[in-house]
Amino acid sequence: MALLEVVGLTVEFKTANGQFRAVDAIDLTVDTGDIVAIVGESGSGKSVSMLALMGLLPWTATITAERMVFNGHNLAGLSARERRTIIGRDMAMIFQEPMSSLNPCFTVGFQIRESLKTHLNLSRRERQHRAVELLDQVGLPEPEKRLAAFPHQLSGGMNQRVMIAMAIACQPKLLIADEPTTALDVTIQAQILELLVELQRNSDMALVLITHDMGVVAETAQRVSVQYAGQKVEEQPVLPLFDAPAHPYTSALLAALPERSSGRHLASIAGVVPGQFDRPAGCLFSPRCEHVQPLCHEQVPSQTQRDGASVLCHFPLDRQGRPTHARQDHDSQNQNQNSQTDVNQINGGMQ
Amino acid sequence: MTSSSPLVVADNLTRFYTVKSGAFSKPSVVRALAGASFTLEAGKTLAVVGESGCGKSTLARVVTMIESPTSGTLTIDGKTITPDDSSARAALRSSVQIVFQDPYGSLNPRQKIGRILEEPLVINRPSMSAEEREAKARDMLRLVGLRPEHYSRFPHMFSGGQRQRIAIARALMLEPRVLVLDEPVSALDLSIQSQILNLLVDLQDQFNLAYLFISHDLSVVKHMADDVMVMYLGQPVETGSRDAVFERAWHPYTRVLLSATPVADPTHQKDRIVLTGELPSPIDPPSGCAFHPRCWKADSRCQQTAPLLQSAELPAQPISQPSAPPEAGALNHYLACHHPEK
Ligand SMILES: Nc1ncnc2c1ncn2[C@@H]1O[C@H](COP(=O)(O)OP(=O)(O)OP(=O)(O)O)[C@@H](O)[C@H]1O
Ligand SMILES: Nc1ncnc2c1ncn2[C@@H]1O[C@H](COP(=O)(O)OP(=O)(O)OP(=O)(O)O)[C@@H](O)[C@H]1O
Ligand code: SF4
Ligand SMILES: [Mg+2]
Ligand SMILES: [Mg+2]
């Protein structure tokens, strides 16, 4: 059984202008020891979907799912007591905005010790000892001294690492890390990613890593889920995703990487992600897709498979990056060419 | 070929801040920018990289003349600005403009786009008529890839990428020769980032603009830069052409930065130098080489003597006089280190 199994997760917000669907029928399966990255444009519902799992969305959100099971517990029907023992202990999250999730009125040491107190049966001294150990693990120099500091006395990067220390304090089975290193310098980022991967390796922690940095994805993740406008448009293991993306959005995103440019200009995706009021009919990516066909404007695509990739597209790209409809044309041409070669060979053979 | 003299020459620029940490403690000095020298030519891009707090934005503010240097000189288009000379600054202010990282915070939410674009003209070109200003603003909108009808909209009606286009348009209204870009694409998605970088490339080609391009993203820097300056604790530690810095980095700190940057290729073999410790405080910089507490090659010489920025190819020749720089191209590779990683 998977550690986390989510099927058809949908989140709608009540807004002044009516219902807004921020997450649209997302599936996610995570096994013990997995590292899954979630990537996608700003506003594509990455944070909201994970906050929904944690039960941390405001009342304006309506959450529905066919299945939402963590470690045998149905997340939709947790009692308050179960929630306390699971959320924050077995399933923990590093939040995107560290300052908003640390309490400015208490020292960071107090906050770390409190979270240890809530979830673990440790003595006072053990808690203090563990707090020092945690700050040391996330690479904060002089941990004893830092424990006495208030959040405003630390830099953004330091607070981010305090958050990380709190999230891993109880050795969670699943850690959801929402842009954990975005505020950090590359030197510190490398240190933190190393730590997270080490936890995954040594204690079989599963890691869901939300990031917009394709470099971090390439170096850290085993599997990648790509979101666009609230939907999961593609999921693949990391190697084939970078090598042969199946969804035109993923392909366009990778092409926009400066590393992949050959000239003065970068490949770019025209237009912007649709908002609440300009969601197109059919495929949500259709207004920006370079392979768009008439069908895409009319009909909503459904999840299909392409050797190991799950993809939400009418015309998934093949391993050569050609859309399915083009491949059909191309293949028939190829066949013609092949038969011609055959004829030549036969001719050659006859001469 | 004409050998053009550089548009911007910075000679040992510093900028110190005095801060008081408590009512009774004596004020301390933050050496945010501790001596930066470089040259920048028209049509070229000099990228500035380094850890958070190393003084990149401080340098940006000094070059844009938002703040004056504590010491050192800045020469723009042949005119020299010294710390206590405000007349030259006023005359030059419109030649250098700045674009900030945050496309949300840098635009006044209560002003329409037209007003935002025209404001620099109202202040600096008082003789221009309202019609001329509006025509210029509408032209500029088209130039940065927006539509003329956006003229009468408010900033909140635009996406992050569009707001950054507006910020660029505003910076161009006075026809500057130098644009200082402080993390111009850091807040943008990859797909929007490439649109903005393409726009910057086109504008540079069209107007022969010089860019001082600050970014922490080395893949973006590699794409945009002609030259690169690596800063550590307020000082350049290695400068050179893009190829020199990316292919033949000799300063240990540059090596660290390059090796720590994740590569967007899962087949890439990483060979990472892991640093311990943090960027030290510019209030109390280490003795000798500022990098020595974190450097694996440091010895007693590094602890005692600060290395000078000198030519990597011809050691023993400190550039004490960068205002008379070697011919373009020869300025290529400088570093400040006693034990370069050659
Ligand atoms: N409390 C809320 N009420 C209404 N809409 C919300 C709320 N929280 C988030 N949203 C909207 O839901 C959508 C998805 O937001 P989310 O924060 O999940 O995006 P994201 O993919 O995490 O983006 P980013 O990369 O910028 O963090 C956005 O359009 C956002 O504006
Ligand atoms: N007005 C000020 N008063 C006091 N100290 C300042 C001031 N402005 C900057 N500093 C300090 O100067 C140093 C350099 O800051 P600066 O903002 O230039 O760094 P940066 O390289 O732009 O960093 P980042 O990558 O985080 O933007 C920092 O230690 C900062 O705290
Ligand atoms: S001078 Fe010494 S301490 Fe400084 S970087 Fe070079 S080797 Fe390291
Ligand atoms: Mg988010
Ligand atoms: Mg800055």
Coordinates of C-alpha atoms in Angstrom, one line a residue, chain A residues 38 45 82 85 173 234 265 302 333:
Chain A
I38 CA 5.8 19.1 -8.2
G45 CA -2.3 25.1 -7.3
E82 CA -6.0 11.7 15.1
T85 CA -1.0 12.8 16.1
K173 CA 7.3 9.6 7.3
E234 CA 2.1 15.2 -16.8
H265 CA 17.0 34.5 -27.9
S302 CA -8.3 13.0 -20.4
Q333 CA 5.5 9.2 -45.0

